Amino acid sequence: MILPALLCVITLSSMRLNAEILVSDPANKSASFLFNVDLQGEYLPTGRLFVTAPQALKGNTFAVAAVYHNSQVFQGLTPETVTLDGMLSLPNPLYGAAIERAALLGAQFVVITRTDPSSLFLVDDQNSTVAVYSAHGIRDALKKRATSFLNMTTNATTVFSSLDSQAQRIAFVAVSNGAGRFDGEGSGIAVLFFKRFETKDKKSFFAWDSIDAVTGDSQYSKEGILENTGNKAFPFGKTSPELFITTPAITVEAVTDMYFDRDLGMLYITLQAQGAAGTDDGVRGLILASCRNGKLQLQAIAPDSVFGKDAIVGGRGSSTAVSLYKVRTMQTRTYLRYAVIVGGVGESTDLKRQVSALPLVDNLASSAHGGLASVNSIPATIFLGGTLGRFGGRVYAVPAANPSDVYTSTSSQARVGGLIPLPGAISDIVVHDEAVFVSVEQADEGLQPGIFYSQPLFDTEGRISGWTNWQRVAGTGNPVRRFFYNPYRATFEYLAVGAKNSTQSVFRTAFTDGSDPLGLFIAAEFPQVQGGVQGLFDFPVTTQSFSTVTGKRLAVQAYGGYKKVVLLQTGKDSSGLFGPLQAEPTVYTSTNGMLGDVSDTTAFSFSGGVLDTLGPLSSSVVLTDGTNGWFVVGGSGGVALLADDQGRGWDAKRGLENGFKGLSSGMKWHSIQNIADVRKLIAFEGRLFILTDDKLLRCEVTADRIATDSVSSTVIASSALLG
């Protein structure tokens, strides 16, 4: 006999992370600007965010603009007159200019304009008036005036240093050849130092010094006099041995990204390139560079012997193409360093969704410092000198030497984001500590863009052994072109893409004021005196046996506690796009572990019935045999699943739908295993695996076995069997 359940309907607000618009005119909050902008950088020590205007606009004082973390109003940094190269009140070359490229240099900002492709400018507004410092006539590797800059970064994109400090400030610029390509014949990396000079009469001034990147020669004499020396890019192109394998490459299509790691002291450069036609030919898409005493030195990411058909950052084979788009570096909590790469071997557009993490050698005494480390090596532990032998860190010290020493695109250890694919191509990437964040601007049909993150899992040696699946963050389903994460304030700033591909609005996430209804609800359901929430489990839209029909899809979270489980719908379709649930859910509360009328319900709170025998619920999975789908929970007293009296769950072929359509009146929690101390449940290929304190069991679950209480288990491993 099915007893009527106690039904309680509660309305509450979804958990949201609000976003506030940042504006240039406080009187107009419909958009940040009346023109398109590019989001260019955030100086973390002061939480200052920079944007630039990609098109020339007469009289525009916001060609470069910035906003502090404690303000919502951008300030223009390009007035009509500035202190230009130390001279007061001169016309500002950036006033109304179109900014092509930009990068932070400490607290200052470096830009390249669209109309002057051989010049570079630094903007400094730390004093009462804006100062601009210019470098004109930057030359390529043939010492000809550069025709275009393909990419730029600096050695100080996050750290604090004032202009008065003696810290080196370096800009690295990828310059094209006369044909606008990076194939050689003039293409290369220009190196510019921004530093203080002193004249014979002891007067000092700041200026850019475009050095000869091969010899390290300066443009200035020791007395601070500008001379016709220096100013030459380091040659780099398809004939560079650090790039090609066996035979010079056919072409280098683009320099897609540049990133400087201050701790390693290495510049990482990503490329799109194609190798020569021989079967033993190949190409690398990731190149290293170091700068010592003003001299740039290129370095192969790994020797030729490492590369087989697919090493992610390079490959070997006839006309092999490598398409890398972004590069960052990270240091894990286990002190090991990795390169984080977007792209891989090939030319498929799907490579823009592929993120890989590759271990790096961290050994200044090694010629392979900064290059690929052997994935088979055991990290070395460093102890500092002294009688106490203090711990100094852990590093990869053994470089990769052959194909078995590196990951491929199928290696789970390297696959950031786990098994869940992103909804579209990556538009930007941010790495903080060991968290990898990416944004998607244009999602596939029926999916929603936004910002997502993944974190690593580790083996017993502290090496990355896998990655969590991509999860949505920042509370936005908007198309995002660029974004930044501020770890000091736990906020995201992002540039949203609007109608007709417009980029006029910048948003900053903000925590809501006052109470959080959902948080209060969960806290009430799982009081601290009973241990609170024992486990939180996320079942995304891609969960097997969930509906795949656009308009009917859902995502679910399961909360487990003492003799209780809450199932909460967290995602649904809206206007054909899947994203966070925005409507206020209704909560069905059952105190006897059974379902009554469940129409229009988006959350369930279950207690009573067989759940009373399970104790604290610490694990939950979705299980399917291809015909039925079931929610399964496990705790200290055993395992139970949600089904009707015939053992049926929802129709797995149709899929569980929005609003939990597929669950029916009369379903209840069935005990299927009276096993003590369940620690983990895993659903795999229609089977249920149960991990306890001392054994691992496999269960064959069917509706008939549930209905007849005959679900059996097989011990496949135990502490007793292992001795």
XYZ file of C-alpha atoms in Angstrom:
723
model
C 0.000 0.000 0.000
C 1.361 3.407 -0.991
C 0.878 5.984 1.723
C 0.286 9.597 0.708
C 3.414 11.653 1.061
C 3.548 14.949 2.886
C 3.673 17.560 0.123
C 5.184 20.943 0.715
C 5.699 23.457 -2.102
C 8.327 26.111 -1.524
C 9.252 28.903 -3.916
C 12.804 30.160 -3.819
C 15.265 32.003 -5.975
C 17.880 30.107 -7.956
C 21.465 30.399 -6.853
C 22.813 33.246 -8.990
C 25.970 35.246 -9.314
C 24.824 38.686 -10.375
C 26.752 40.775 -12.894
C 26.950 44.558 -12.873
C 27.670 46.574 -15.978
C 30.732 48.824 -15.940
C 30.099 52.139 -17.694
C 31.933 55.108 -19.147
C 28.967 57.441 -18.610
C 27.176 57.054 -15.248
C 24.022 58.492 -16.826
C 23.850 55.683 -19.402
C 23.850 52.118 -18.090
C 22.465 50.499 -21.216
C 26.018 49.835 -22.448
C 29.555 50.393 -21.232
C 30.489 52.367 -24.338
C 28.802 53.734 -27.450
C 31.439 51.982 -29.567
C 33.030 48.529 -29.644
C 35.892 47.831 -27.260
C 38.425 45.087 -26.595
C 39.050 43.822 -23.054
C 42.825 43.802 -22.746
C 44.107 43.187 -19.238
C 43.640 43.351 -15.483
C 46.358 44.544 -13.148
C 45.636 42.310 -10.164
C 47.465 44.187 -7.348
C 45.026 47.097 -7.730
C 42.181 45.287 -9.483
C 42.398 47.672 -12.433
C 40.795 46.592 -15.703
C 41.869 47.989 -19.102
C 39.955 48.231 -22.384
C 40.833 49.695 -25.782
C 38.920 50.936 -28.818
C 39.656 48.943 -32.008
C 38.421 51.693 -34.335
C 39.494 55.313 -34.730
C 36.971 57.830 -33.405
C 37.590 61.554 -33.609
C 38.024 63.093 -30.189
C 37.833 59.762 -28.337
C 39.486 60.067 -24.934
C 38.568 56.431 -24.223
C 40.839 54.874 -26.862
C 42.452 53.413 -23.741
C 40.322 53.314 -20.596
C 40.522 51.714 -17.163
C 38.348 51.060 -14.122
C 39.375 50.137 -10.573
C 37.819 47.263 -8.638
C 35.986 49.645 -6.284
C 34.386 51.645 -9.095
C 31.892 50.972 -11.864
C 32.981 53.893 -14.052
C 35.743 53.728 -16.670
C 38.178 56.626 -16.888
C 39.578 57.654 -20.264
C 43.379 57.599 -20.503
C 43.873 59.249 -23.902
C 43.312 63.008 -23.486
C 44.063 65.412 -26.316
C 47.398 66.502 -24.839
C 49.858 64.556 -22.705
C 53.420 64.573 -21.504
C 54.987 62.897 -24.535
C 58.459 61.432 -24.084
C 59.108 63.874 -21.244
C 57.815 66.977 -23.075
C 54.814 68.694 -21.475
C 51.475 69.405 -23.190
C 52.111 67.843 -26.583
C 49.449 66.361 -28.901
C 48.631 62.802 -27.856
C 49.227 60.242 -30.657
C 46.652 57.975 -28.968
C 43.861 60.573 -28.865
C 41.030 59.044 -30.904
C 43.336 56.285 -32.181
C 42.404 52.729 -33.153
C 44.290 50.325 -30.890
C 45.448 47.143 -32.625
C 47.232 45.351 -29.766
C 47.831 45.953 -26.083
C 49.442 44.394 -23.002
C 50.116 45.265 -19.392
C 53.653 46.173 -18.358
C 53.485 46.250 -14.585
C 51.017 48.979 -13.626
C 51.442 50.637 -17.022
C 49.851 49.803 -20.344
C 51.530 49.204 -23.716
C 49.660 49.653 -27.004
C 50.166 49.460 -30.759
C 47.932 51.547 -33.013
C 46.366 50.336 -36.227
C 47.668 53.239 -38.321
C 51.280 53.144 -37.104
C 52.383 49.481 -37.253
C 56.052 50.170 -36.542
C 55.552 52.125 -33.300
C 54.811 51.186 -29.727
C 53.482 53.372 -26.888
C 53.421 53.108 -23.108
C 50.655 54.882 -21.179
C 51.367 55.921 -17.584
C 48.733 57.783 -15.569
C 50.230 57.249 -12.121
C 50.909 60.982 -11.753
C 48.528 63.933 -12.084
C 48.954 64.066 -15.862
C 49.000 61.238 -18.374
C 52.446 60.452 -19.777
C 53.044 58.610 -23.051
C 56.390 57.113 -24.060
C 56.882 56.158 -27.697
C 59.164 53.884 -29.701
C 59.143 54.587 -33.438
C 60.627 52.809 -36.419
C 60.836 49.347 -34.890
C 62.677 47.110 -37.337
C 62.315 43.515 -38.453
C 65.025 40.834 -38.628
C 66.447 42.390 -41.823
C 66.602 45.752 -40.039
C 63.824 47.142 -42.211
C 60.947 49.133 -40.763
C 58.309 46.645 -39.565
C 55.117 46.556 -41.616
C 52.908 44.866 -39.015
C 52.956 43.457 -35.507
C 51.377 39.996 -35.273
C 51.366 39.601 -31.499
C 52.743 41.141 -28.331
C 53.297 40.425 -24.664
C 55.536 41.670 -21.858
C 57.496 40.181 -18.989
C 55.295 41.911 -16.373
C 51.613 41.296 -17.063
C 50.614 40.771 -13.424
C 53.360 41.854 -11.013
C 53.673 45.223 -9.318
C 56.618 47.481 -10.048
C 56.785 51.249 -10.111
C 58.587 53.182 -12.808
C 61.208 54.176 -10.259
C 62.146 50.571 -9.527
C 65.087 48.925 -11.251
C 63.025 45.961 -12.413
C 63.475 45.083 -16.071
C 60.459 45.840 -18.236
C 60.503 44.086 -21.573
C 58.054 44.024 -24.461
C 58.230 41.127 -26.922
C 56.679 41.793 -30.336
C 56.214 39.314 -33.187
C 56.958 41.330 -36.342
C 56.028 40.188 -39.829
C 58.151 40.292 -42.945
C 57.422 42.681 -45.801
C 54.642 40.407 -47.056
C 52.920 40.519 -43.674
C 53.745 36.870 -42.858
C 55.895 35.039 -40.331
C 57.649 32.791 -42.845
C 61.100 34.287 -42.429
C 62.817 36.801 -44.735
C 62.534 39.456 -42.054
C 59.963 38.056 -39.649
C 61.034 37.641 -36.057
C 60.737 38.717 -32.428
C 61.531 42.342 -31.578
C 62.677 43.043 -28.019
C 62.190 46.450 -26.404
C 63.320 47.486 -22.928
C 61.604 50.326 -21.105
C 64.173 51.782 -18.753
C 65.771 54.808 -17.152
C 68.757 56.477 -18.816
C 71.169 59.002 -17.345
C 72.944 61.732 -19.322
C 76.452 63.119 -18.782
C 75.081 65.930 -16.658
C 73.301 63.405 -14.388
C 69.818 64.070 -15.749
C 67.631 61.006 -16.041
C 64.808 60.122 -18.383
C 62.651 57.124 -19.304
C 62.579 55.765 -22.848
C 62.058 52.666 -24.954
C 65.199 50.905 -26.118
C 64.643 48.668 -29.145
C 67.668 46.413 -28.942
C 69.376 44.171 -31.445
C 67.820 40.940 -30.190
C 70.719 38.876 -31.589
C 73.645 40.814 -30.110
C 71.937 42.683 -27.279
C 73.220 46.042 -28.572
C 71.281 49.071 -27.347
C 69.979 52.039 -29.333
C 71.564 54.332 -26.754
C 75.120 55.114 -25.774
C 76.198 54.900 -22.154
C 75.562 58.651 -21.939
C 71.944 58.231 -22.985
C 72.402 59.465 -26.563
C 70.234 57.821 -29.226
C 72.415 56.202 -31.898
C 71.880 54.191 -35.068
C 72.533 50.889 -33.300
C 70.391 48.068 -31.984
C 66.794 47.956 -33.222
C 66.746 44.575 -34.928
C 64.353 41.666 -34.404
C 65.597 38.156 -33.755
C 65.035 36.171 -36.991
C 62.318 33.553 -36.724
C 60.357 31.751 -39.430
C 59.857 28.493 -41.276
C 63.603 27.811 -41.476
C 64.147 28.130 -37.717
C 65.442 24.763 -36.411
C 63.464 25.280 -33.195
C 60.322 25.113 -35.353
C 60.806 22.464 -38.009
C 61.590 18.762 -37.698
C 64.077 17.323 -40.236
C 63.222 19.755 -43.083
C 62.233 23.469 -43.031
C 58.495 23.975 -42.705
C 56.239 24.815 -45.644
C 54.657 27.785 -43.924
C 53.986 29.572 -40.652
C 50.445 30.893 -40.904
C 50.213 32.920 -37.711
C 51.725 33.758 -34.345
C 48.608 33.122 -32.304
C 49.752 33.851 -28.753
C 52.724 34.844 -26.611
C 53.047 34.371 -22.847
C 55.940 35.088 -20.481
C 56.404 33.004 -17.327
C 58.370 35.141 -14.859
C 59.192 32.237 -12.539
C 60.667 30.122 -15.319
C 62.034 33.185 -17.116
C 60.742 31.839 -20.427
C 58.660 33.250 -23.270
C 56.194 30.778 -24.820
C 55.066 31.352 -28.418
C 52.260 29.441 -30.151
C 51.938 29.115 -33.911
C 49.891 27.712 -36.739
C 52.356 25.993 -39.036
C 52.676 23.208 -41.599
C 55.613 20.855 -41.955
C 57.334 19.675 -45.106
C 56.096 16.792 -47.277
C 58.523 14.042 -46.238
C 57.266 11.210 -44.039
C 59.967 12.014 -41.481
C 59.308 15.758 -41.611
C 57.325 17.596 -38.994
C 56.734 20.851 -37.195
C 56.402 22.266 -33.683
C 53.689 24.746 -32.764
C 55.135 25.807 -29.406
C 58.487 27.585 -29.230
C 60.466 28.852 -26.238
C 62.619 31.940 -25.913
C 64.740 33.383 -23.148
C 66.267 36.834 -22.863
C 69.648 37.124 -21.154
C 71.643 40.363 -21.159
C 69.424 41.707 -23.908
C 70.013 38.710 -26.168
C 67.062 36.603 -27.250
C 67.640 32.881 -27.550
C 65.124 30.513 -29.141
C 64.736 26.976 -27.826
C 62.846 23.961 -29.124
C 60.070 22.822 -26.793
C 61.492 19.295 -27.193
C 64.077 17.599 -29.433
C 63.138 16.032 -32.782
C 63.370 12.545 -31.262
C 60.312 13.231 -29.088
C 57.866 13.748 -31.919
C 55.773 10.993 -33.405
C 52.505 11.516 -35.226
C 50.863 13.425 -32.354
C 52.624 15.071 -29.421
C 49.937 17.798 -29.046
C 52.403 20.690 -29.522
C 53.966 19.132 -32.600
C 53.895 16.164 -34.899
C 55.736 14.250 -37.574
C 54.454 13.047 -40.960
C 53.943 14.293 -44.498
C 52.677 17.908 -44.473
C 51.705 17.691 -40.808
C 49.871 20.787 -39.602
C 49.878 22.093 -36.039
C 47.272 24.597 -34.890
C 47.912 26.070 -31.446
C 45.869 29.078 -30.356
C 46.601 29.912 -26.712
C 49.316 29.201 -24.152
C 49.530 29.746 -20.400
C 51.544 28.104 -17.629
C 50.544 26.847 -14.204
C 52.053 25.561 -10.985
C 50.039 22.951 -9.122
C 49.594 22.658 -5.370
C 52.169 19.863 -5.634
C 54.674 22.482 -6.913
C 54.954 21.044 -10.438
C 54.829 23.212 -13.557
C 52.744 22.645 -16.668
C 52.080 24.377 -19.969
C 48.373 24.773 -20.733
C 47.705 24.744 -24.474
C 44.637 25.342 -26.633
C 44.894 23.437 -29.924
C 46.812 20.461 -31.229
C 48.019 18.586 -34.286
C 45.866 19.107 -37.382
C 43.728 21.845 -38.864
C 40.274 20.911 -37.563
C 38.261 23.737 -36.033
C 37.496 21.341 -33.159
C 41.064 21.932 -31.973
C 39.831 25.295 -30.662
C 37.921 23.279 -28.017
C 40.899 21.142 -27.004
C 42.886 22.155 -23.914
C 45.937 20.170 -22.826
C 48.305 20.363 -19.859
C 51.898 19.237 -20.431
C 54.615 18.900 -17.738
C 57.594 21.261 -17.967
C 61.221 20.942 -16.897
C 61.994 23.349 -14.034
C 65.771 23.210 -13.809
C 67.830 26.321 -14.542
C 70.959 24.196 -14.857
C 69.427 22.194 -17.708
C 69.487 23.177 -21.371
C 65.924 21.809 -21.472
C 64.682 24.260 -18.800
C 61.123 25.299 -19.636
C 60.732 22.519 -22.216
C 58.644 19.347 -22.121
C 59.424 17.023 -19.225
C 59.175 13.256 -19.391
C 55.701 12.222 -18.271
C 57.234 8.985 -16.979
C 59.693 10.688 -14.642
C 59.312 10.927 -10.869
C 59.421 14.571 -9.719
C 62.518 15.585 -7.788
C 62.186 17.072 -4.301
C 64.421 20.041 -3.520
C 65.729 20.841 -0.047
C 67.353 24.156 0.750
C 70.805 24.324 2.300
C 71.384 24.458 6.031
C 71.327 22.032 8.907
C 67.530 21.783 8.906
C 67.289 20.979 5.213
C 64.160 23.022 4.619
C 61.762 21.924 1.899
C 62.296 24.010 -1.240
C 59.807 22.553 -3.682
C 59.340 19.813 -6.240
C 60.186 19.904 -9.941
C 60.224 17.886 -13.107
C 63.934 17.542 -13.831
C 64.047 14.901 -16.593
C 63.361 16.207 -20.122
C 61.350 14.256 -22.673
C 63.600 12.275 -25.016
C 61.354 9.981 -27.092
C 57.673 9.663 -28.112
C 56.782 7.565 -25.062
C 57.853 10.479 -22.839
C 55.050 12.812 -23.955
C 51.275 12.827 -23.936
C 49.100 12.641 -27.025
C 45.666 14.130 -27.620
C 44.064 10.929 -26.263
C 45.949 10.984 -22.933
C 43.494 11.543 -20.089
C 46.255 13.053 -17.934
C 46.588 15.929 -20.401
C 42.926 16.401 -21.330
C 41.766 19.492 -19.437
C 37.976 19.407 -19.052
C 37.735 15.640 -18.745
C 35.236 13.852 -20.948
C 32.667 16.639 -21.247
C 33.093 18.661 -24.478
C 32.767 22.417 -24.487
C 29.697 23.877 -26.241
C 31.853 25.778 -28.727
C 35.295 27.087 -29.641
C 37.391 28.726 -26.925
C 37.600 32.507 -27.197
C 39.862 33.147 -24.181
C 41.683 31.304 -21.404
C 42.771 32.237 -17.880
C 44.830 30.054 -15.546
C 44.834 30.785 -11.817
C 46.841 28.508 -9.545
C 45.727 25.107 -10.884
C 42.276 26.084 -12.140
C 41.830 26.483 -15.898
C 39.048 28.846 -17.000
C 37.904 29.216 -20.613
C 35.226 31.245 -22.355
C 33.008 30.340 -25.294
C 31.664 33.055 -27.574
C 29.743 31.054 -30.163
C 28.097 27.840 -28.970
C 26.782 24.973 -31.047
C 23.102 24.949 -31.904
C 21.040 24.218 -28.838
C 23.874 24.923 -26.385
C 24.758 27.988 -24.359
C 28.071 29.874 -24.299
C 29.676 31.329 -21.178
C 32.672 30.695 -18.910
C 33.770 27.222 -17.768
C 36.487 25.727 -15.577
C 38.319 22.475 -14.879
C 40.746 21.399 -12.151
C 43.359 18.624 -12.037
C 43.386 15.324 -10.180
C 46.667 13.906 -8.882
C 48.442 10.586 -8.497
C 50.511 9.496 -5.506
C 53.591 11.299 -6.883
C 51.749 14.611 -7.137
C 51.555 14.435 -10.940
C 48.353 15.327 -12.747
C 46.471 12.090 -13.447
C 43.259 13.536 -14.875
C 40.923 16.508 -14.957
C 37.437 17.293 -13.740
C 34.762 17.770 -16.362
C 34.090 21.298 -17.564
C 31.682 23.148 -15.293
C 30.005 26.497 -15.832
C 31.082 29.433 -13.651
C 30.483 33.189 -13.388
C 26.714 32.786 -13.695
C 26.495 33.914 -17.308
C 25.175 32.301 -20.451
C 26.159 35.286 -22.584
C 28.611 34.956 -25.472
C 31.976 35.948 -23.972
C 34.883 37.158 -26.103
C 37.407 37.905 -23.368
C 37.419 37.683 -19.590
C 39.606 37.950 -16.516
C 39.416 36.392 -13.068
C 40.405 38.357 -9.972
C 41.317 35.816 -7.257
C 41.696 38.489 -4.581
C 38.047 39.481 -4.921
C 36.613 36.268 -6.431
C 35.124 38.179 -9.361
C 35.036 37.750 -13.117
C 35.114 40.617 -15.602
C 34.009 39.775 -19.104
C 33.334 41.349 -22.485
C 29.936 40.203 -23.727
C 29.087 39.918 -27.421
C 25.780 41.533 -28.352
C 23.643 41.934 -31.438
C 25.465 42.187 -34.777
C 28.683 41.017 -33.082
C 28.925 44.222 -31.038
C 31.266 44.377 -28.028
C 30.142 47.483 -26.185
C 29.471 46.103 -22.697
C 31.829 44.946 -19.946
C 30.423 43.167 -16.893
C 31.771 42.337 -13.444
C 30.300 39.576 -11.320
C 29.106 40.542 -7.860
C 27.782 38.619 -4.911
C 24.144 39.236 -4.048
C 23.323 41.168 -0.897
C 21.091 39.820 1.827
C 19.949 36.236 2.262
C 20.369 33.411 -0.219
C 17.033 31.525 -0.320
C 18.539 28.407 -1.834
C 21.391 28.425 0.653
C 18.926 28.848 3.503
C 16.808 26.009 2.106
C 19.766 23.614 1.847
C 20.951 24.639 5.327
C 17.473 23.918 6.714
C 17.308 20.551 4.936
C 20.742 19.518 6.208
C 21.295 21.066 9.673
C 24.837 21.177 11.003
C 23.872 19.187 14.103
C 23.207 16.272 11.717
C 26.426 16.755 9.788
C 25.157 19.137 7.113
C 25.619 18.193 3.456
C 27.665 14.990 3.203
C 28.017 15.030 -0.576
C 27.176 17.175 -3.610
C 26.955 15.502 -7.026
C 26.478 17.179 -10.390
C 24.674 15.488 -13.282
C 25.136 17.723 -16.352
C 22.941 17.922 -19.436
C 25.124 15.278 -21.104
C 24.325 12.651 -18.448
C 23.402 9.357 -20.110
C 19.609 8.733 -19.992
C 18.802 12.466 -19.741
C 16.800 13.893 -22.655
C 18.797 15.114 -25.638
C 15.846 16.919 -27.245
C 16.302 20.686 -27.348
C 13.586 22.283 -25.246
C 13.265 19.269 -22.939
C 16.773 18.964 -21.512
C 17.776 19.375 -17.884
C 20.735 19.200 -15.515
C 20.491 18.025 -11.907
C 22.405 18.260 -8.652
C 22.022 15.736 -5.823
C 22.663 16.740 -2.204
C 23.199 13.944 0.306
C 22.971 14.189 4.090
C 21.839 12.251 7.134
C 19.046 9.919 5.934
C 18.062 12.475 3.303
C 18.632 13.327 -0.369
C 17.644 16.466 -2.290
C 17.417 16.404 -6.103
C 17.528 19.888 -7.645
C 17.164 20.841 -11.305
C 19.952 23.308 -12.123
C 19.701 23.710 -15.906
C 17.153 23.858 -18.707
C 16.655 25.105 -22.252
C 15.735 28.721 -22.873
C 15.138 30.025 -26.402
C 16.836 26.922 -27.757
C 19.964 27.377 -25.617
C 20.842 25.296 -22.582
C 21.907 27.182 -19.484
C 21.345 27.739 -15.760
C 17.785 27.457 -14.467
C 16.491 30.996 -14.004
C 12.901 30.343 -12.877
C 12.090 29.860 -9.211
C 11.837 26.103 -8.562
C 9.154 24.345 -6.572
C 10.233 21.803 -3.985
C 8.321 18.557 -3.381
C 9.018 17.253 0.119
C 8.440 13.556 0.817
C 8.925 12.232 4.347
C 8.232 8.576 3.540
C 10.578 8.138 0.563
C 7.691 7.974 -1.947
C 6.363 10.137 -4.762
C 2.822 11.399 -5.187
C 1.786 13.950 -7.838
C 5.067 15.342 -9.154
C 3.855 17.568 -11.984
C 5.607 20.943 -12.391
C 8.272 20.060 -9.840
C 11.917 21.078 -10.171
C 13.262 19.962 -6.780
C 12.681 17.019 -4.432
C 13.483 16.528 -0.759
C 13.358 12.836 0.203
C 13.555 11.345 3.678
C 11.934 8.410 5.448
C 11.279 4.941 4.094
C 14.403 2.936 3.312
C 16.479 6.127 3.459
C 16.227 5.850 7.254
C 18.380 2.711 7.058
C 21.172 4.276 4.991
C 22.540 6.783 7.504
C 24.622 9.641 6.029
C 24.367 9.621 2.222
C 27.824 10.226 0.810
C 27.536 9.179 -2.849
C 25.076 9.408 -5.733
C 25.042 8.410 -9.416
C 22.685 8.135 -12.360
C 22.503 4.516 -13.578
C 20.963 3.263 -16.820
C 20.667 -0.126 -18.495
C 19.517 1.450 -21.760
C 15.852 0.866 -20.944
C 15.487 2.531 -17.546
C 17.270 5.330 -15.763
C 17.580 5.511 -11.961
C 18.894 7.885 -9.329
C 21.058 5.849 -6.931
C 22.333 6.891 -3.488
C 24.724 5.221 -1.075
C 25.589 5.718 2.575
C 26.945 4.061 5.670
C 23.999 1.635 5.739
C 23.749 0.539 2.117
C 22.513 1.512 -1.354
C 19.055 2.517 -2.639
C 17.570 3.641 -5.950
C 14.384 5.416 -7.048
C 11.942 3.180 -8.980
C 8.300 2.082 -9.116
C 7.013 -1.254 -7.773
C 7.987 -2.956 -11.058
C 11.547 -1.684 -10.618
C 11.235 0.787 -13.461
C 12.819 4.218 -13.399
C 12.298 6.758 -16.152
C 12.296 5.820 -19.832
C 16.001 5.980 -20.699
C 15.337 6.023 -24.449
C 13.114 9.067 -24.156
C 15.244 10.530 -21.396
C 14.497 12.371 -18.174
C 13.067 15.738 -19.198
C 12.767 19.285 -17.931
C 10.786 19.418 -14.686
C 11.783 15.810 -13.926
C 9.230 14.613 -16.456
C 9.688 10.850 -16.516
C 9.422 10.357 -12.770
C 5.949 9.154 -11.801
C 3.610 8.914 -8.855
C 4.231 5.756 -6.858
C 7.993 5.681 -7.268
C 9.926 5.113 -4.061
C 13.437 4.399 -2.833
C 14.269 0.670 -2.934
C 17.091 -0.818 -0.905
C 19.223 -2.930 -3.250
C 22.302 -3.655 -1.153
C 22.605 -3.826 2.643
C 26.317 -3.120 2.628
C 28.032 -1.156 5.370
C 30.240 1.883 4.863
C 29.624 2.744 1.208
C 32.208 5.319 0.151
C 31.737 5.682 -3.589
C 29.265 4.678 -6.305
C 30.255 4.459 -9.969
C 27.916 3.775 -12.896
C 29.731 2.355 -15.919
C 28.362 0.560 -18.996
C 25.084 -0.355 -17.305
C 26.718 -1.739 -14.177
C 26.830 -0.314 -10.672
C 30.157 -0.448 -8.834
C 30.193 0.015 -5.057
C 33.333 0.897 -3.112
C 33.301 0.298 0.648
C 36.019 0.492 3.277
C 37.302 -2.976 2.438
C 35.942 -4.110 -0.932
C 34.835 -3.218 -4.445
C 31.599 -4.820 -5.693
C 29.868 -5.034 -9.070
C 26.060 -5.148 -9.343
C 23.950 -6.126 -12.339
C 20.820 -3.979 -11.971
C 17.577 -4.598 -13.908
C 13.965 -3.645 -13.292
C 12.995 -7.284 -12.629
C 15.720 -7.715 -10.027
C 14.692 -4.491 -8.296
C 11.028 -5.559 -8.224
C 11.866 -8.984 -6.761
C 14.514 -7.648 -4.383
C 17.115 -9.878 -6.019
C 19.872 -7.463 -7.058
C 23.046 -9.398 -6.333
C 26.643 -8.273 -6.137
C 30.032 -9.757 -6.949
C 33.181 -8.889 -5.029
C 35.844 -8.033 -7.600
C 38.466 -6.763 -5.150
C 38.891 -6.721 -1.389
C 41.497 -6.079 1.253
C 41.274 -9.763 2.202
C 41.964 -10.910 -1.370
C 44.891 -8.523 -1.631
C 46.311 -9.808 1.595
